[in-house]
mmCIF file of C-alpha atoms in Angstrom:
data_model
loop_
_atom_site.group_PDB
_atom_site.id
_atom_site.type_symbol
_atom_site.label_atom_id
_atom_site.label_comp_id
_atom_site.label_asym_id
_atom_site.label_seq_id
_atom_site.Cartn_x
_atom_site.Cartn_y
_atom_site.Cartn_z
ATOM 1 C CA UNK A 1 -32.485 -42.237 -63.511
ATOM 2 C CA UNK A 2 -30.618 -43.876 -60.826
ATOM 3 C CA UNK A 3 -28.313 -45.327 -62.830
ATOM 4 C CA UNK A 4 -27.130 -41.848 -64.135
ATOM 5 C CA UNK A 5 -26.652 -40.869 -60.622
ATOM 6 C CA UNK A 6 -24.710 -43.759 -60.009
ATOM 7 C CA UNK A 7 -23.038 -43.554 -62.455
ATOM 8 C CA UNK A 8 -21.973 -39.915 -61.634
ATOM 9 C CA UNK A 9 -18.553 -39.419 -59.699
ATOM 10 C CA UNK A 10 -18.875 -37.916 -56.252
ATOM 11 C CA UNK A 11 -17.082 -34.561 -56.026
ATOM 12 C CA UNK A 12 -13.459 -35.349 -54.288
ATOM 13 C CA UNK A 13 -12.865 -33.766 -50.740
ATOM 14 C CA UNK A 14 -10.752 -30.996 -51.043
ATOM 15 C CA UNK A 15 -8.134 -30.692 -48.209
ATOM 16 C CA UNK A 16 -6.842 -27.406 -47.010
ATOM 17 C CA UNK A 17 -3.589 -27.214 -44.678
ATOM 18 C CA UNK A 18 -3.354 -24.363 -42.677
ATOM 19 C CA UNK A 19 0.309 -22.762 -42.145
ATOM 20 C CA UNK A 20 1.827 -22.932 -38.747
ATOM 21 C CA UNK A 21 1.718 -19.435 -38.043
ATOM 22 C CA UNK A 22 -1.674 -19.856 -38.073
ATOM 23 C CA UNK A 23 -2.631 -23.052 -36.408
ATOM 24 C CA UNK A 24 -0.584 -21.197 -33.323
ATOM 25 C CA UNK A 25 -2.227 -17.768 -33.589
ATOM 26 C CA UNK A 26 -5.469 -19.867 -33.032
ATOM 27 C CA UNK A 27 -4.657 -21.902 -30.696
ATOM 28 C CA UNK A 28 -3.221 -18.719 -28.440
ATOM 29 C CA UNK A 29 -6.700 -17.343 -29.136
ATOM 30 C CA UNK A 30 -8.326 -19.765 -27.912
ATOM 31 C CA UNK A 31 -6.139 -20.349 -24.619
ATOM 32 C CA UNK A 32 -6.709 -16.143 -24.316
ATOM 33 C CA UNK A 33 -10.819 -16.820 -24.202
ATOM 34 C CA UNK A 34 -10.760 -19.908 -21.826
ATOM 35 C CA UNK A 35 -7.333 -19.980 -20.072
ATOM 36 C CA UNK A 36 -5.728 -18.218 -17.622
ATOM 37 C CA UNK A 37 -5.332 -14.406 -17.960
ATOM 38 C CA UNK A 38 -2.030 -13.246 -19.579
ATOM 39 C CA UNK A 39 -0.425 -9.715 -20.565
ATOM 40 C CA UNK A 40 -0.494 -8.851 -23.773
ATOM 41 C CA UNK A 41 3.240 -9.061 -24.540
ATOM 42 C CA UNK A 42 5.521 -9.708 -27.277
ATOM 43 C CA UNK A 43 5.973 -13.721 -26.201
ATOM 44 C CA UNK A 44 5.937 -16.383 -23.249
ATOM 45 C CA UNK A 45 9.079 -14.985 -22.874
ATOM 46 C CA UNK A 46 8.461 -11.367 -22.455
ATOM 47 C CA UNK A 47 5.429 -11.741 -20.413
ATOM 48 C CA UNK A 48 7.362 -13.051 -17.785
ATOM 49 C CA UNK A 49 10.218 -10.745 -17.792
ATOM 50 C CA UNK A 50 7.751 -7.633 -17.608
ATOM 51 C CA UNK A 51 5.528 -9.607 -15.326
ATOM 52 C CA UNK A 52 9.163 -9.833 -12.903
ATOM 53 C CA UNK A 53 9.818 -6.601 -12.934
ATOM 54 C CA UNK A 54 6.475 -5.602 -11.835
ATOM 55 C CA UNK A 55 6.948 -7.736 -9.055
ATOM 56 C CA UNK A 56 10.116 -6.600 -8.060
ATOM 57 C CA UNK A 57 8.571 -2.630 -8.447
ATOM 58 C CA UNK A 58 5.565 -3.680 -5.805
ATOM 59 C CA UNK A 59 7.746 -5.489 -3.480
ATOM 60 C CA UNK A 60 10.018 -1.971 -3.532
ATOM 61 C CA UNK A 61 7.347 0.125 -2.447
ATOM 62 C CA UNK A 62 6.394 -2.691 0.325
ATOM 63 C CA UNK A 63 9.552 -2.251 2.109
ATOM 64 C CA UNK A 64 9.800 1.326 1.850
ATOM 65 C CA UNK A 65 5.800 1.652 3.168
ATOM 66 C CA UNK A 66 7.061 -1.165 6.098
ATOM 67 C CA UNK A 67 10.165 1.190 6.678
ATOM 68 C CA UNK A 68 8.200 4.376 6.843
ATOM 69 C CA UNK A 69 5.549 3.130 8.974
ATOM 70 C CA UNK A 70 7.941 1.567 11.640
ATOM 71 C CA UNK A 71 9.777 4.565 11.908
ATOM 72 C CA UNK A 72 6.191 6.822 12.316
ATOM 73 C CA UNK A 73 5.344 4.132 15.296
ATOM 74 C CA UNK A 74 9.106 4.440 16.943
ATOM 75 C CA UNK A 75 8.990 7.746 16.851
ATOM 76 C CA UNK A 76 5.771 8.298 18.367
ATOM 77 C CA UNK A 77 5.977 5.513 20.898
ATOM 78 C CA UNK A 78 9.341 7.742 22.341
ATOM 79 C CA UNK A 79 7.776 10.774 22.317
ATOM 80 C CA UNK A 80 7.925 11.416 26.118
ATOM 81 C CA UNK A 81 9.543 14.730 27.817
ATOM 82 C CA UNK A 82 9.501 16.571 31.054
ATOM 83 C CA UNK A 83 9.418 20.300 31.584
ATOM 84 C CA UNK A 84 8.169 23.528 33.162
ATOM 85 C CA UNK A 85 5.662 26.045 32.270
ATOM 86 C CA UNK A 86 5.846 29.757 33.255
ATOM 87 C CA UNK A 87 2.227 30.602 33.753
ATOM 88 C CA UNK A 88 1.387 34.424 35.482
ATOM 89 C CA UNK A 89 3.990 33.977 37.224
ATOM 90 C CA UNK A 90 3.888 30.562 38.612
ATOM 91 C CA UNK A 91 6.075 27.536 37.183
ATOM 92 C CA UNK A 92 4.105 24.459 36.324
ATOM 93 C CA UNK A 93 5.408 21.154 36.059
ATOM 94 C CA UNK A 94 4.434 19.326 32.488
ATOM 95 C CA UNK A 95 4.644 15.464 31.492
ATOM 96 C CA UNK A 96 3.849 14.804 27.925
ATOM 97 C CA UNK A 97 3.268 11.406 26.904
ATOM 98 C CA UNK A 98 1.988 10.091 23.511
ATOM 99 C CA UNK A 99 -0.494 7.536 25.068
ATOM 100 C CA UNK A 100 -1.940 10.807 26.736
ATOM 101 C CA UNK A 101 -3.862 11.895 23.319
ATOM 102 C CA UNK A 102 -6.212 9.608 21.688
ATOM 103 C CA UNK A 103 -5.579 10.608 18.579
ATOM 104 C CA UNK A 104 -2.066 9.544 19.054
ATOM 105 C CA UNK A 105 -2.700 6.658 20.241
ATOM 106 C CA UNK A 106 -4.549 5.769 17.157
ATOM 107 C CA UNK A 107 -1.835 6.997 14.564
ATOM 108 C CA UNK A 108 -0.072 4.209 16.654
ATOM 109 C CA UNK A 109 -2.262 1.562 16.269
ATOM 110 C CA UNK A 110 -2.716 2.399 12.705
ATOM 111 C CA UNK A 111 1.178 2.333 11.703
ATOM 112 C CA UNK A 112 1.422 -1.091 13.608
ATOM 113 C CA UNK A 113 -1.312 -2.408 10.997
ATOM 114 C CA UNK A 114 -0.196 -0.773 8.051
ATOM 115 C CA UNK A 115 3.783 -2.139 9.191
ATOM 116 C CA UNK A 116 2.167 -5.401 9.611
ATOM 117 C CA UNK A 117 0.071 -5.872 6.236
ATOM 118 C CA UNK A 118 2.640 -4.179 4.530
ATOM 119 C CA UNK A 119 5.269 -6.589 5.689
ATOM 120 C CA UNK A 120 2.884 -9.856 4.838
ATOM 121 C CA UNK A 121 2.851 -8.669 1.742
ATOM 122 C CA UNK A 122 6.399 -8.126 1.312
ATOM 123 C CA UNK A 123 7.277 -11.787 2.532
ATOM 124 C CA UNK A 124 4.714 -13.059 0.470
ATOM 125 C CA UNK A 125 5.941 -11.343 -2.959
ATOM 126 C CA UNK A 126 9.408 -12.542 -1.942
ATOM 127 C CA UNK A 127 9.113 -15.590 -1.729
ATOM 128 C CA UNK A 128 7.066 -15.436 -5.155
ATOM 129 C CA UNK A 129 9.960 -13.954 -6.375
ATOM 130 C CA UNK A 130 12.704 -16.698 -5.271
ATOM 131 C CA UNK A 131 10.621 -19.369 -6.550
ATOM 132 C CA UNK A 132 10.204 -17.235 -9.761
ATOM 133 C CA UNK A 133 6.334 -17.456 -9.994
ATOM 134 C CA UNK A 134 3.739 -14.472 -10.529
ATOM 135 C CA UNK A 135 3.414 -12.440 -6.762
ATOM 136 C CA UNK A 136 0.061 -11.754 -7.398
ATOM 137 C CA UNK A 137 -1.866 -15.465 -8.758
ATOM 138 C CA UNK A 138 -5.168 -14.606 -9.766
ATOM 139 C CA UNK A 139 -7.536 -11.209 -10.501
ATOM 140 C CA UNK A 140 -9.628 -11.992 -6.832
ATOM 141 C CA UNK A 141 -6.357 -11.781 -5.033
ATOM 142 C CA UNK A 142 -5.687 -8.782 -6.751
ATOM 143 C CA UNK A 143 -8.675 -6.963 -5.687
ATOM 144 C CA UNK A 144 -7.953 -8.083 -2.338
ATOM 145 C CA UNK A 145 -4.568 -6.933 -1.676
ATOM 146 C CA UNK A 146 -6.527 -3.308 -3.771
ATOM 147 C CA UNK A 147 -8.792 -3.260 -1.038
ATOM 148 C CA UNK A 148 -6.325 -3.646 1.831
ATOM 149 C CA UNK A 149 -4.160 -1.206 0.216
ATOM 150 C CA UNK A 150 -7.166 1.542 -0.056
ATOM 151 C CA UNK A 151 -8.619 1.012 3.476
ATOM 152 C CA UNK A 152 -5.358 1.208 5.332
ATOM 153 C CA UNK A 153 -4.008 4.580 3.092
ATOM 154 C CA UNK A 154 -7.754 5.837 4.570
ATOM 155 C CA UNK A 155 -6.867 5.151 8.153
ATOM 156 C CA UNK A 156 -3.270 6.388 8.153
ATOM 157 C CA UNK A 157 -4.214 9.751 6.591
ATOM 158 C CA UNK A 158 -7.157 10.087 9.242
ATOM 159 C CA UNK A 159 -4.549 9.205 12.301
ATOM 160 C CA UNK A 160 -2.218 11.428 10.522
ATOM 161 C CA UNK A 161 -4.741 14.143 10.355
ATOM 162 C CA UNK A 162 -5.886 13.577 13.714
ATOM 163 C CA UNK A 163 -2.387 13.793 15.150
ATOM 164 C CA UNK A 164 -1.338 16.944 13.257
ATOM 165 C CA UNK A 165 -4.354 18.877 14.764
ATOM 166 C CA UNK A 166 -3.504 17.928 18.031
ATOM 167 C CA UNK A 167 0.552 18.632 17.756
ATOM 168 C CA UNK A 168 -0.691 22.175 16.015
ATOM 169 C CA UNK A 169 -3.112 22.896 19.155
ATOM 170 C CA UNK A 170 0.336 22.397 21.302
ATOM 171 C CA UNK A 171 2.363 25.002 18.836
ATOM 172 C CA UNK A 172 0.130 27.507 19.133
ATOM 173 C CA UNK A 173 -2.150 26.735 22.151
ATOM 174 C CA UNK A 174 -6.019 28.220 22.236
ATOM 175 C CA UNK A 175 -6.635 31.189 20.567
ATOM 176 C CA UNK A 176 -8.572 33.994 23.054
ATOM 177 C CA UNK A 177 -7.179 32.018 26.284
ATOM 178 C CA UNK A 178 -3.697 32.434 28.241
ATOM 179 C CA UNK A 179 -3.115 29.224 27.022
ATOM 180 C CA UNK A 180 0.708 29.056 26.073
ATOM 181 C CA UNK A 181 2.762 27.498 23.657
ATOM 182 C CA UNK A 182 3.343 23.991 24.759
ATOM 183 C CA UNK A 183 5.987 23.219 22.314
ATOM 184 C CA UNK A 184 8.415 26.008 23.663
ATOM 185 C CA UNK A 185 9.649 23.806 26.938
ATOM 186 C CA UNK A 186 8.356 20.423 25.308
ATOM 187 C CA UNK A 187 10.033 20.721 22.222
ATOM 188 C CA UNK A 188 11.904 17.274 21.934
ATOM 189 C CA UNK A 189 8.106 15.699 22.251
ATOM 190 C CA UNK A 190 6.666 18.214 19.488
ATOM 191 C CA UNK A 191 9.609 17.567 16.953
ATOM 192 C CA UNK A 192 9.283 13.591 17.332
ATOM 193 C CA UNK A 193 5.124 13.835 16.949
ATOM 194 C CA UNK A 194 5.908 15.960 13.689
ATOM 195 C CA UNK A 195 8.553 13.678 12.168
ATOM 196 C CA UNK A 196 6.182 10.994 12.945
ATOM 197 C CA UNK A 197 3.094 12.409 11.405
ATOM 198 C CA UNK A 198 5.342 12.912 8.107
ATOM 199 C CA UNK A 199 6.448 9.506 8.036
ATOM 200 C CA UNK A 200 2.857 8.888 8.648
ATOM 201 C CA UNK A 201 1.626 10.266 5.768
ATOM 202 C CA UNK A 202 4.877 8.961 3.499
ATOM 203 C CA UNK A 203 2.857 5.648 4.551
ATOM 204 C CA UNK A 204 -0.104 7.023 3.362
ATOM 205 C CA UNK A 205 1.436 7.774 -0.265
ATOM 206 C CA UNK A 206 3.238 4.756 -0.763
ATOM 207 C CA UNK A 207 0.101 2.895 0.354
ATOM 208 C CA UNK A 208 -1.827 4.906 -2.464
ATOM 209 C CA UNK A 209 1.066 4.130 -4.961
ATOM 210 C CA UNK A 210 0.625 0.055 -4.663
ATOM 211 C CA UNK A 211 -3.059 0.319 -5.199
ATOM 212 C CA UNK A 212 -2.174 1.871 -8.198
ATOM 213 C CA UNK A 213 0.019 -0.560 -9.252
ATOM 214 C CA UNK A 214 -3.076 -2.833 -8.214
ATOM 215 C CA UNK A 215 -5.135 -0.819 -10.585
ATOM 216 C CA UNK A 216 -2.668 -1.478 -13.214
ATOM 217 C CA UNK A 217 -2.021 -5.797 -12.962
ATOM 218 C CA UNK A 218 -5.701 -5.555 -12.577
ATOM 219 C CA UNK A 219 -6.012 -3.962 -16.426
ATOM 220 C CA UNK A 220 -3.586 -5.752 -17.650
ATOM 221 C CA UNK A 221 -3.970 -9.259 -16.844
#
């Protein structure tokens, strides 16, 4: 008995030589499940070209949100005037000042953060940018610069919303009182607190638009 199974030949090993193709499909499977997280993209290549130009879209709406929010706080911060109020008969001198109004004074506040973080950011992505590496390095500082983005959009439309009631209260005064329209001899301080509150809330929609592009790296990469 054991010399027939000696004597038997052992079955020869059977080698099987994978194509190329395929030895690199696997092994960009396998660098998909434990390395970093890439787009899905036609090649190295084209990943980094679309990853670029995402780049260079984000750091677009950066400076125009640092633009619009610097010109909301100039505008604001000047809005000053001197005038006189007919009143029954009696003229009243008026002094408006921004830094009179709380509310004002915290749409200021407000677009000297968002002009701040926006600019950060900005400087950051650029100098991503010149040494031609991704702007945004990993998913957790994604989701931080998301939840920047949200929480400031929140506060400028509040101090936006805050400021417009107040600079509509001055247009048309108290309804069922002799209160006047304030705007009529202050106008130059009305028309800057209006153009401000727009650029205000310009600040507010680019903000929105990066944390959409936030929402977007995030479900891609």
């Amino acid at each position: 008995m054991d010399a027939a199974v000696k004597g038997r030949k052992a079955p020869a090993e059977v080698g099987i030589q994978m194509p190329e193709a395929a030895k690199v499909a696997a092994a960009a499977d396998l660098g998909t499940m434990s390395g970093p997280l890439v787009p899905v993209t036609g090649g190295p290549g084209g990943a980094a070209e679309a990853g670029r130009q995402w780049d260079v879209a984000g750091a677009v709406v950066r400076v125009a949100t640092v633009v619009s929010s610097l010109l909301a706080l100039a505008l604001m911060v000047s809005a000053k005037q001197r005038g006189e109020l007919s009143l029954f008969g009696f003229q009243l001198p008026l002094y408006s000042k921004w830094s009179f109004s709380d509310s004002l004074e915290y749409l200021v506040g407000i677009s000297a953060a968002v002009a701040a973080h926006s600019l950060l950011q900005l400087l950051l992505t650029m100098r991503k940018l010149v040494k031609k590496a991704p702007a945004i390095p990993s998913r957790r500082h994604a989701w931080v610069i998301f939840a920047g983005d949200q929480a400031f959009a929140y506060a400028m439309m509040a101090a936006g919303s805050a400021a417009a009631g107040v600079t509509n209260l001055n247009r048309t005064g108290i309804r069922h009182t002799a209160l006047p329209d304030f705007c009529k001899p202050l106008h130059r301080f009305c028309d800057r607190m209006a153009i401000s509150i727009t650029f205000a809330f310009i600040s507010c929609l680019l903000l929105a638009i990066s944390a959409i592009l936030d929402v977007l790296w995030l479900s891609r990469y």
